[in-house]
Amino acid sequence: MLAIDHKPIIGIILDENTSQGATAYEAGKGYFRAIERAGGIGIGLSYSPDSVLFALRICAGLLSTGARIQFPADWYRADQTSQAPQSERFEIERALVEAFLLEDRPYLGICNGMQMLACLTGSLMSGDIARYTDGTIPHDDPTTRHEIDVIAGTKLHAIIGKDRLIVNSFHRECVVEVGAHLKVSAYSIDGIIEAVERADKSFALGIQWHGERLLDESEDAQAVFSAFVQACRIYAQCA
């Protein structure tokens, strides 16, 4: 199907309440609102293995939402560990992202979704972002706003058209070693990797910040979602 009335269908990986026993799915409405504003249709994907088959049949693109979940130990630096809880989300999310990347369907990863894209491309994580900052930016605080530098020549720079942005920050873990086929497209002013992309894919972008929470603050936040939805629209038309 991939689209309805020229609106691309986009799968959105649901999060879960890992801090309350992982008894319920959850996802911020901002993810869906951003997709809808850009002319797409967002549908939630559960952690069933059938979600992969469903998404490949129905969805033109995939959006991976923020989360606090633990990745495999070998995705972290040798001297690092993760304090995030384990989640059944991981295996389904990994399968979904790998499948969409293999078919070169558009992918947008936010927070956890950026880290998933990075690690699937050979990058390594730290479970403690404080080791890599000077403390001037409280990264694990949803009220934080800070500047990032966008790298010229990247897809993100082409989308935003600016060298510097104001973003939010809400994460305890960070990418600290970048895989050979991954391009960094933004850094925070204290040196944390804030965006990555796969140059060998038509649209495979990861951003560390939560743009879905900034829709009413900044046009730049919506621009990323709009570019993603447009890529999904093109894919649906060509499929």
PDB file of C-alpha atoms in Angstrom:
ATOM      1  CA  MET A   1       0.000   0.000   0.000  1.00  0.00           C
ATOM      2  CA  LEU A   2       2.688   2.515   1.197  1.00  0.00           C
ATOM      3  CA  ALA A   3       0.415   5.572   0.774  1.00  0.00           C
ATOM      4  CA  ILE A   4      -3.203   6.686   1.026  1.00  0.00           C
ATOM      5  CA  ASP A   5      -4.383   9.674  -1.034  1.00  0.00           C
ATOM      6  CA  HIS A   6      -0.731  10.523  -1.780  1.00  0.00           C
ATOM      7  CA  LYS A   7       0.062  10.559   1.943  1.00  0.00           C
ATOM      8  CA  PRO A   8       2.915   8.140   2.719  1.00  0.00           C
ATOM      9  CA  ILE A   9       2.322   5.654   5.527  1.00  0.00           C
ATOM     10  CA  ILE A  10       5.107   5.762   8.114  1.00  0.00           C
ATOM     11  CA  GLY A  11       5.688   3.200  10.822  1.00  0.00           C
ATOM     12  CA  ILE A  12       6.494   4.630  14.251  1.00  0.00           C
ATOM     13  CA  ILE A  13       8.128   2.291  16.760  1.00  0.00           C
ATOM     14  CA  LEU A  14       6.272   2.549  20.043  1.00  0.00           C
ATOM     15  CA  ASP A  15       8.155   2.989  23.300  1.00  0.00           C
ATOM     16  CA  GLU A  16       7.210   1.312  26.580  1.00  0.00           C
ATOM     17  CA  ASN A  17       7.057   2.261  30.236  1.00  0.00           C
ATOM     18  CA  THR A  18      10.310   0.521  31.174  1.00  0.00           C
ATOM     19  CA  SER A  19      10.485   2.406  34.467  1.00  0.00           C
ATOM     20  CA  GLN A  20       7.052   1.056  35.509  1.00  0.00           C
ATOM     21  CA  GLY A  21       7.590  -2.606  34.686  1.00  0.00           C
ATOM     22  CA  ALA A  22       7.204  -2.441  30.897  1.00  0.00           C
ATOM     23  CA  THR A  23       3.481  -3.111  31.170  1.00  0.00           C
ATOM     24  CA  ALA A  24       2.301  -0.666  28.497  1.00  0.00           C
ATOM     25  CA  TYR A  25       3.213   0.801  25.147  1.00  0.00           C
ATOM     26  CA  GLU A  26       3.601   4.554  24.981  1.00  0.00           C
ATOM     27  CA  ALA A  27       4.612   7.238  22.500  1.00  0.00           C
ATOM     28  CA  GLY A  28       4.487  11.012  22.563  1.00  0.00           C
ATOM     29  CA  LYS A  29       1.819  12.533  20.343  1.00  0.00           C
ATOM     30  CA  GLY A  30       4.453  14.903  18.967  1.00  0.00           C
ATOM     31  CA  TYR A  31       5.900  12.154  16.746  1.00  0.00           C
ATOM     32  CA  PHE A  32       2.543  11.575  15.087  1.00  0.00           C
ATOM     33  CA  ARG A  33       1.703  15.270  14.944  1.00  0.00           C
ATOM     34  CA  ALA A  34       4.976  16.083  13.173  1.00  0.00           C
ATOM     35  CA  ILE A  35       4.373  13.369  10.565  1.00  0.00           C
ATOM     36  CA  GLU A  36       0.788  14.521  10.023  1.00  0.00           C
ATOM     37  CA  ARG A  37       1.789  18.179   9.689  1.00  0.00           C
ATOM     38  CA  ALA A  38       4.204  17.162   6.949  1.00  0.00           C
ATOM     39  CA  GLY A  39       1.501  15.300   5.034  1.00  0.00           C
ATOM     40  CA  GLY A  40       2.149  11.753   6.173  1.00  0.00           C
ATOM     41  CA  ILE A  41       0.212   9.097   8.072  1.00  0.00           C
ATOM     42  CA  GLY A  42       1.846   7.696  11.201  1.00  0.00           C
ATOM     43  CA  ILE A  43       0.975   4.254  12.563  1.00  0.00           C
ATOM     44  CA  GLY A  44       2.351   2.673  15.741  1.00  0.00           C
ATOM     45  CA  LEU A  45       4.353  -0.551  15.554  1.00  0.00           C
ATOM     46  CA  SER A  46       4.275  -3.022  18.440  1.00  0.00           C
ATOM     47  CA  TYR A  47       7.018  -5.478  19.445  1.00  0.00           C
ATOM     48  CA  SER A  48       5.501  -8.447  17.639  1.00  0.00           C
ATOM     49  CA  PRO A  49       7.701 -10.171  15.026  1.00  0.00           C
ATOM     50  CA  ASP A  50       4.781  -9.670  12.638  1.00  0.00           C
ATOM     51  CA  SER A  51       5.383  -5.907  12.882  1.00  0.00           C
ATOM     52  CA  VAL A  52       8.375  -6.325  10.585  1.00  0.00           C
ATOM     53  CA  LEU A  53       6.314  -8.096   7.915  1.00  0.00           C
ATOM     54  CA  PHE A  54       3.483  -5.605   8.345  1.00  0.00           C
ATOM     55  CA  ALA A  55       5.779  -2.589   8.093  1.00  0.00           C
ATOM     56  CA  LEU A  56       7.531  -3.856   4.969  1.00  0.00           C
ATOM     57  CA  ARG A  57       4.180  -4.379   3.275  1.00  0.00           C
ATOM     58  CA  ILE A  58       2.477  -1.174   4.415  1.00  0.00           C
ATOM     59  CA  CYS A  59       5.045   1.492   5.334  1.00  0.00           C
ATOM     60  CA  ALA A  60       7.091   3.703   3.034  1.00  0.00           C
ATOM     61  CA  GLY A  61       9.304   4.852   5.906  1.00  0.00           C
ATOM     62  CA  LEU A  62      10.263   4.123   9.502  1.00  0.00           C
ATOM     63  CA  LEU A  63      10.548   6.479  12.478  1.00  0.00           C
ATOM     64  CA  SER A  64      12.351   5.223  15.591  1.00  0.00           C
ATOM     65  CA  THR A  65      11.358   7.092  18.730  1.00  0.00           C
ATOM     66  CA  GLY A  66      13.295   7.978  21.849  1.00  0.00           C
ATOM     67  CA  ALA A  67      13.723   5.386  24.590  1.00  0.00           C
ATOM     68  CA  ARG A  68      15.861   4.330  27.535  1.00  0.00           C
ATOM     69  CA  ILE A  69      16.781   0.764  26.662  1.00  0.00           C
ATOM     70  CA  GLN A  70      19.980  -1.205  26.958  1.00  0.00           C
ATOM     71  CA  PHE A  71      21.932  -2.184  23.874  1.00  0.00           C
ATOM     72  CA  PRO A  72      24.198  -5.283  23.690  1.00  0.00           C
ATOM     73  CA  ALA A  73      27.384  -5.014  25.743  1.00  0.00           C
ATOM     74  CA  ASP A  74      29.625  -5.047  22.661  1.00  0.00           C
ATOM     75  CA  TRP A  75      27.890  -1.915  21.361  1.00  0.00           C
ATOM     76  CA  TYR A  76      29.540   0.011  24.210  1.00  0.00           C
ATOM     77  CA  ARG A  77      33.180   0.847  24.753  1.00  0.00           C
ATOM     78  CA  ALA A  78      35.038  -1.907  26.585  1.00  0.00           C
ATOM     79  CA  ASP A  79      35.226   0.118  29.800  1.00  0.00           C
ATOM     80  CA  GLN A  80      31.583   1.249  29.631  1.00  0.00           C
ATOM     81  CA  THR A  81      28.297  -0.207  30.818  1.00  0.00           C
ATOM     82  CA  SER A  82      24.693   0.859  30.386  1.00  0.00           C
ATOM     83  CA  GLN A  83      22.374   1.646  33.266  1.00  0.00           C
ATOM     84  CA  ALA A  84      19.311   1.563  31.006  1.00  0.00           C
ATOM     85  CA  PRO A  85      16.817  -1.291  31.455  1.00  0.00           C
ATOM     86  CA  GLN A  86      16.639  -4.204  29.053  1.00  0.00           C
ATOM     87  CA  SER A  87      13.603  -4.181  26.776  1.00  0.00           C
ATOM     88  CA  GLU A  88      11.918  -6.552  24.354  1.00  0.00           C
ATOM     89  CA  ARG A  89      11.758  -3.538  22.050  1.00  0.00           C
ATOM     90  CA  PHE A  90      15.402  -3.977  21.089  1.00  0.00           C
ATOM     91  CA  GLU A  91      15.174  -7.091  18.919  1.00  0.00           C
ATOM     92  CA  ILE A  92      12.124  -5.901  16.972  1.00  0.00           C
ATOM     93  CA  GLU A  93      13.556  -2.431  16.513  1.00  0.00           C
ATOM     94  CA  ARG A  94      16.845  -3.840  15.294  1.00  0.00           C
ATOM     95  CA  ALA A  95      15.047  -6.093  12.803  1.00  0.00           C
ATOM     96  CA  LEU A  96      12.917  -3.209  11.556  1.00  0.00           C
ATOM     97  CA  VAL A  97      15.830  -0.817  11.102  1.00  0.00           C
ATOM     98  CA  GLU A  98      17.975  -3.426   9.375  1.00  0.00           C
ATOM     99  CA  ALA A  99      15.138  -4.333   7.006  1.00  0.00           C
ATOM    100  CA  PHE A 100      14.397  -0.729   6.068  1.00  0.00           C
ATOM    101  CA  LEU A 101      18.066   0.111   5.569  1.00  0.00           C
ATOM    102  CA  LEU A 102      18.534  -2.989   3.405  1.00  0.00           C
ATOM    103  CA  GLU A 103      15.705  -1.880   1.110  1.00  0.00           C
ATOM    104  CA  ASP A 104      16.828   1.772   1.257  1.00  0.00           C
ATOM    105  CA  ARG A 105      13.480   2.913   2.607  1.00  0.00           C
ATOM    106  CA  PRO A 106      13.607   6.288   4.411  1.00  0.00           C
ATOM    107  CA  TYR A 107      14.563   6.122   8.083  1.00  0.00           C
ATOM    108  CA  LEU A 108      14.531   8.784  10.785  1.00  0.00           C
ATOM    109  CA  GLY A 109      15.886   7.951  14.237  1.00  0.00           C
ATOM    110  CA  ILE A 110      15.377  10.186  17.255  1.00  0.00           C
ATOM    111  CA  CYS A 111      17.488   9.838  20.430  1.00  0.00           C
ATOM    112  CA  ASN A 112      17.547   6.042  20.864  1.00  0.00           C
ATOM    113  CA  GLY A 113      16.784   5.803  17.149  1.00  0.00           C
ATOM    114  CA  MET A 114      19.912   7.779  16.301  1.00  0.00           C
ATOM    115  CA  GLN A 115      21.983   5.536  18.541  1.00  0.00           C
ATOM    116  CA  MET A 116      20.503   2.437  16.893  1.00  0.00           C
ATOM    117  CA  LEU A 117      21.431   3.734  13.431  1.00  0.00           C
ATOM    118  CA  ALA A 118      24.941   4.554  14.624  1.00  0.00           C
ATOM    119  CA  CYS A 119      25.583   1.188  16.274  1.00  0.00           C
ATOM    120  CA  LEU A 120      24.215  -0.775  13.330  1.00  0.00           C
ATOM    121  CA  THR A 121      26.830   1.071  11.290  1.00  0.00           C
ATOM    122  CA  GLY A 122      29.732   0.033  13.529  1.00  0.00           C
ATOM    123  CA  SER A 123      29.722   2.839  16.096  1.00  0.00           C
ATOM    124  CA  LEU A 124      30.223   2.486  19.858  1.00  0.00           C
ATOM    125  CA  MET A 125      28.319   3.998  22.759  1.00  0.00           C
ATOM    126  CA  SER A 126      28.982   5.256  26.255  1.00  0.00           C
ATOM    127  CA  GLY A 127      26.461   4.632  28.998  1.00  0.00           C
ATOM    128  CA  ASP A 128      27.579   7.773  30.840  1.00  0.00           C
ATOM    129  CA  ILE A 129      27.520  10.991  28.821  1.00  0.00           C
ATOM    130  CA  ALA A 130      29.010  12.925  31.759  1.00  0.00           C
ATOM    131  CA  ARG A 131      32.412  11.371  31.004  1.00  0.00           C
ATOM    132  CA  TYR A 132      32.520  13.221  27.691  1.00  0.00           C
ATOM    133  CA  THR A 133      31.334  16.713  28.612  1.00  0.00           C
ATOM    134  CA  ASP A 134      32.616  19.610  30.664  1.00  0.00           C
ATOM    135  CA  GLY A 135      29.335  19.829  32.574  1.00  0.00           C
ATOM    136  CA  THR A 136      28.175  23.106  31.034  1.00  0.00           C
ATOM    137  CA  ILE A 137      25.149  21.453  29.408  1.00  0.00           C
ATOM    138  CA  PRO A 138      22.814  19.282  31.518  1.00  0.00           C
ATOM    139  CA  HIS A 139      22.072  16.778  28.767  1.00  0.00           C
ATOM    140  CA  ASP A 140      19.682  14.613  30.770  1.00  0.00           C
ATOM    141  CA  ASP A 141      17.115  17.341  31.334  1.00  0.00           C
ATOM    142  CA  PRO A 142      14.075  17.872  29.074  1.00  0.00           C
ATOM    143  CA  THR A 143      14.040  21.591  29.924  1.00  0.00           C
ATOM    144  CA  THR A 144      17.569  22.071  28.538  1.00  0.00           C
ATOM    145  CA  ARG A 145      18.101  24.122  25.389  1.00  0.00           C
ATOM    146  CA  HIS A 146      21.567  24.319  23.849  1.00  0.00           C
ATOM    147  CA  GLU A 147      23.344  25.075  20.602  1.00  0.00           C
ATOM    148  CA  ILE A 148      24.633  22.559  18.094  1.00  0.00           C
ATOM    149  CA  ASP A 149      26.900  23.056  15.095  1.00  0.00           C
ATOM    150  CA  VAL A 150      25.597  21.539  11.843  1.00  0.00           C
ATOM    151  CA  ILE A 151      28.280  20.287   9.472  1.00  0.00           C
ATOM    152  CA  ALA A 152      28.275  21.796   5.988  1.00  0.00           C
ATOM    153  CA  GLY A 153      27.811  19.344   3.130  1.00  0.00           C
ATOM    154  CA  THR A 154      25.603  16.956   5.103  1.00  0.00           C
ATOM    155  CA  LYS A 155      21.986  16.064   4.417  1.00  0.00           C
ATOM    156  CA  LEU A 156      20.994  17.676   7.714  1.00  0.00           C
ATOM    157  CA  HIS A 157      22.620  20.947   6.683  1.00  0.00           C
ATOM    158  CA  ALA A 158      20.799  20.814   3.347  1.00  0.00           C
ATOM    159  CA  ILE A 159      17.499  20.300   5.168  1.00  0.00           C
ATOM    160  CA  ILE A 160      17.966  23.025   7.778  1.00  0.00           C
ATOM    161  CA  GLY A 161      20.085  25.487   5.805  1.00  0.00           C
ATOM    162  CA  LYS A 162      21.814  26.732   8.945  1.00  0.00           C
ATOM    163  CA  ASP A 163      25.203  26.247  10.586  1.00  0.00           C
ATOM    164  CA  ARG A 164      23.880  26.421  14.140  1.00  0.00           C
ATOM    165  CA  LEU A 165      20.630  25.365  15.816  1.00  0.00           C
ATOM    166  CA  ILE A 166      19.029  25.506  19.238  1.00  0.00           C
ATOM    167  CA  VAL A 167      17.844  22.065  20.343  1.00  0.00           C
ATOM    168  CA  ASN A 168      16.718  20.295  23.492  1.00  0.00           C
ATOM    169  CA  SER A 169      18.535  17.465  25.244  1.00  0.00           C
ATOM    170  CA  PHE A 170      17.232  14.437  27.119  1.00  0.00           C
ATOM    171  CA  HIS A 171      19.685  11.525  27.121  1.00  0.00           C
ATOM    172  CA  ARG A 172      22.166   9.778  29.429  1.00  0.00           C
ATOM    173  CA  GLU A 173      24.013   7.796  26.767  1.00  0.00           C
ATOM    174  CA  CYS A 174      25.920   8.993  23.699  1.00  0.00           C
ATOM    175  CA  VAL A 175      27.775   7.810  20.615  1.00  0.00           C
ATOM    176  CA  VAL A 176      31.528   8.128  21.212  1.00  0.00           C
ATOM    177  CA  GLU A 177      33.128   6.185  18.339  1.00  0.00           C
ATOM    178  CA  VAL A 178      31.815   6.527  14.789  1.00  0.00           C
ATOM    179  CA  GLY A 179      31.618   3.639  12.318  1.00  0.00           C
ATOM    180  CA  ALA A 180      33.423   3.837   8.990  1.00  0.00           C
ATOM    181  CA  HIS A 181      30.271   4.230   6.869  1.00  0.00           C
ATOM    182  CA  LEU A 182      28.593   6.788   9.115  1.00  0.00           C
ATOM    183  CA  LYS A 183      28.843  10.548   8.776  1.00  0.00           C
ATOM    184  CA  VAL A 184      28.487  12.898  11.730  1.00  0.00           C
ATOM    185  CA  SER A 185      26.281  15.812  10.738  1.00  0.00           C
ATOM    186  CA  ALA A 186      26.114  17.814  14.006  1.00  0.00           C
ATOM    187  CA  TYR A 187      27.897  18.258  17.337  1.00  0.00           C
ATOM    188  CA  SER A 188      26.773  20.011  20.494  1.00  0.00           C
ATOM    189  CA  ILE A 189      28.990  22.926  21.480  1.00  0.00           C
ATOM    190  CA  ASP A 190      30.435  20.742  24.261  1.00  0.00           C
ATOM    191  CA  GLY A 191      31.468  18.083  21.751  1.00  0.00           C
ATOM    192  CA  ILE A 192      28.698  15.466  21.900  1.00  0.00           C
ATOM    193  CA  ILE A 193      27.593  13.872  18.617  1.00  0.00           C
ATOM    194  CA  GLU A 194      24.094  15.201  17.960  1.00  0.00           C
ATOM    195  CA  ALA A 195      23.266  13.874  14.470  1.00  0.00           C
ATOM    196  CA  VAL A 196      24.469  11.150  12.124  1.00  0.00           C
ATOM    197  CA  GLU A 197      23.559   9.987   8.632  1.00  0.00           C
ATOM    198  CA  ARG A 198      24.267   7.269   6.111  1.00  0.00           C
ATOM    199  CA  ALA A 199      25.569   8.892   2.933  1.00  0.00           C
ATOM    200  CA  ASP A 200      25.049   5.619   1.029  1.00  0.00           C
ATOM    201  CA  LYS A 201      21.291   5.685   1.658  1.00  0.00           C
ATOM    202  CA  SER A 202      18.641   7.920   0.133  1.00  0.00           C
ATOM    203  CA  PHE A 203      17.459   9.049   3.592  1.00  0.00           C
ATOM    204  CA  ALA A 204      18.871   7.543   6.774  1.00  0.00           C
ATOM    205  CA  LEU A 205      19.202  10.274   9.395  1.00  0.00           C
ATOM    206  CA  GLY A 206      19.521  10.177  13.168  1.00  0.00           C
ATOM    207  CA  ILE A 207      19.174  13.137  15.529  1.00  0.00           C
ATOM    208  CA  GLN A 208      19.927  13.007  19.244  1.00  0.00           C
ATOM    209  CA  TRP A 209      17.492  15.747  20.235  1.00  0.00           C
ATOM    210  CA  HIS A 210      13.711  15.447  20.500  1.00  0.00           C
ATOM    211  CA  GLY A 211      12.433  17.553  17.627  1.00  0.00           C
ATOM    212  CA  GLU A 212       8.895  16.338  18.227  1.00  0.00           C
ATOM    213  CA  ARG A 213       8.914  18.320  21.483  1.00  0.00           C
ATOM    214  CA  LEU A 214       9.988  21.524  19.730  1.00  0.00           C
ATOM    215  CA  LEU A 215       7.301  21.807  17.065  1.00  0.00           C
ATOM    216  CA  ASP A 216       5.727  24.878  18.643  1.00  0.00           C
ATOM    217  CA  GLU A 217       9.096  26.515  19.364  1.00  0.00           C
ATOM    218  CA  SER A 218      11.026  26.203  16.143  1.00  0.00           C
ATOM    219  CA  GLU A 219      10.385  25.832  12.414  1.00  0.00           C
ATOM    220  CA  ASP A 220      13.676  23.946  12.206  1.00  0.00           C
ATOM    221  CA  ALA A 221      12.178  21.074  14.191  1.00  0.00           C
ATOM    222  CA  GLN A 222       9.397  20.538  11.682  1.00  0.00           C
ATOM    223  CA  ALA A 223      11.818  20.846   8.756  1.00  0.00           C
ATOM    224  CA  VAL A 224      13.487  17.530   9.598  1.00  0.00           C
ATOM    225  CA  PHE A 225      10.147  15.705   9.714  1.00  0.00           C
ATOM    226  CA  SER A 226       8.995  17.406   6.495  1.00  0.00           C
ATOM    227  CA  ALA A 227      12.125  16.276   4.644  1.00  0.00           C
ATOM    228  CA  PHE A 228      11.638  12.757   5.977  1.00  0.00           C
ATOM    229  CA  VAL A 229       7.991  12.605   4.908  1.00  0.00           C
ATOM    230  CA  GLN A 230       8.902  13.923   1.465  1.00  0.00           C
ATOM    231  CA  ALA A 231      11.500  11.165   1.109  1.00  0.00           C
ATOM    232  CA  CYS A 232       8.825   8.648   2.093  1.00  0.00           C
ATOM    233  CA  ARG A 233       6.437  10.142  -0.468  1.00  0.00           C
ATOM    234  CA  ILE A 234       9.025   9.756  -3.216  1.00  0.00           C
ATOM    235  CA  TYR A 235       9.709   6.169  -2.182  1.00  0.00           C
ATOM    236  CA  ALA A 236       5.998   5.319  -2.215  1.00  0.00           C
ATOM    237  CA  GLN A 237       5.592   6.825  -5.681  1.00  0.00           C
ATOM    238  CA  CYS A 238       8.522   4.887  -7.091  1.00  0.00           C
ATOM    239  CA  ALA A 239       7.827   1.547  -5.430  1.00  0.00           C
TER     240      ALA A 239
END
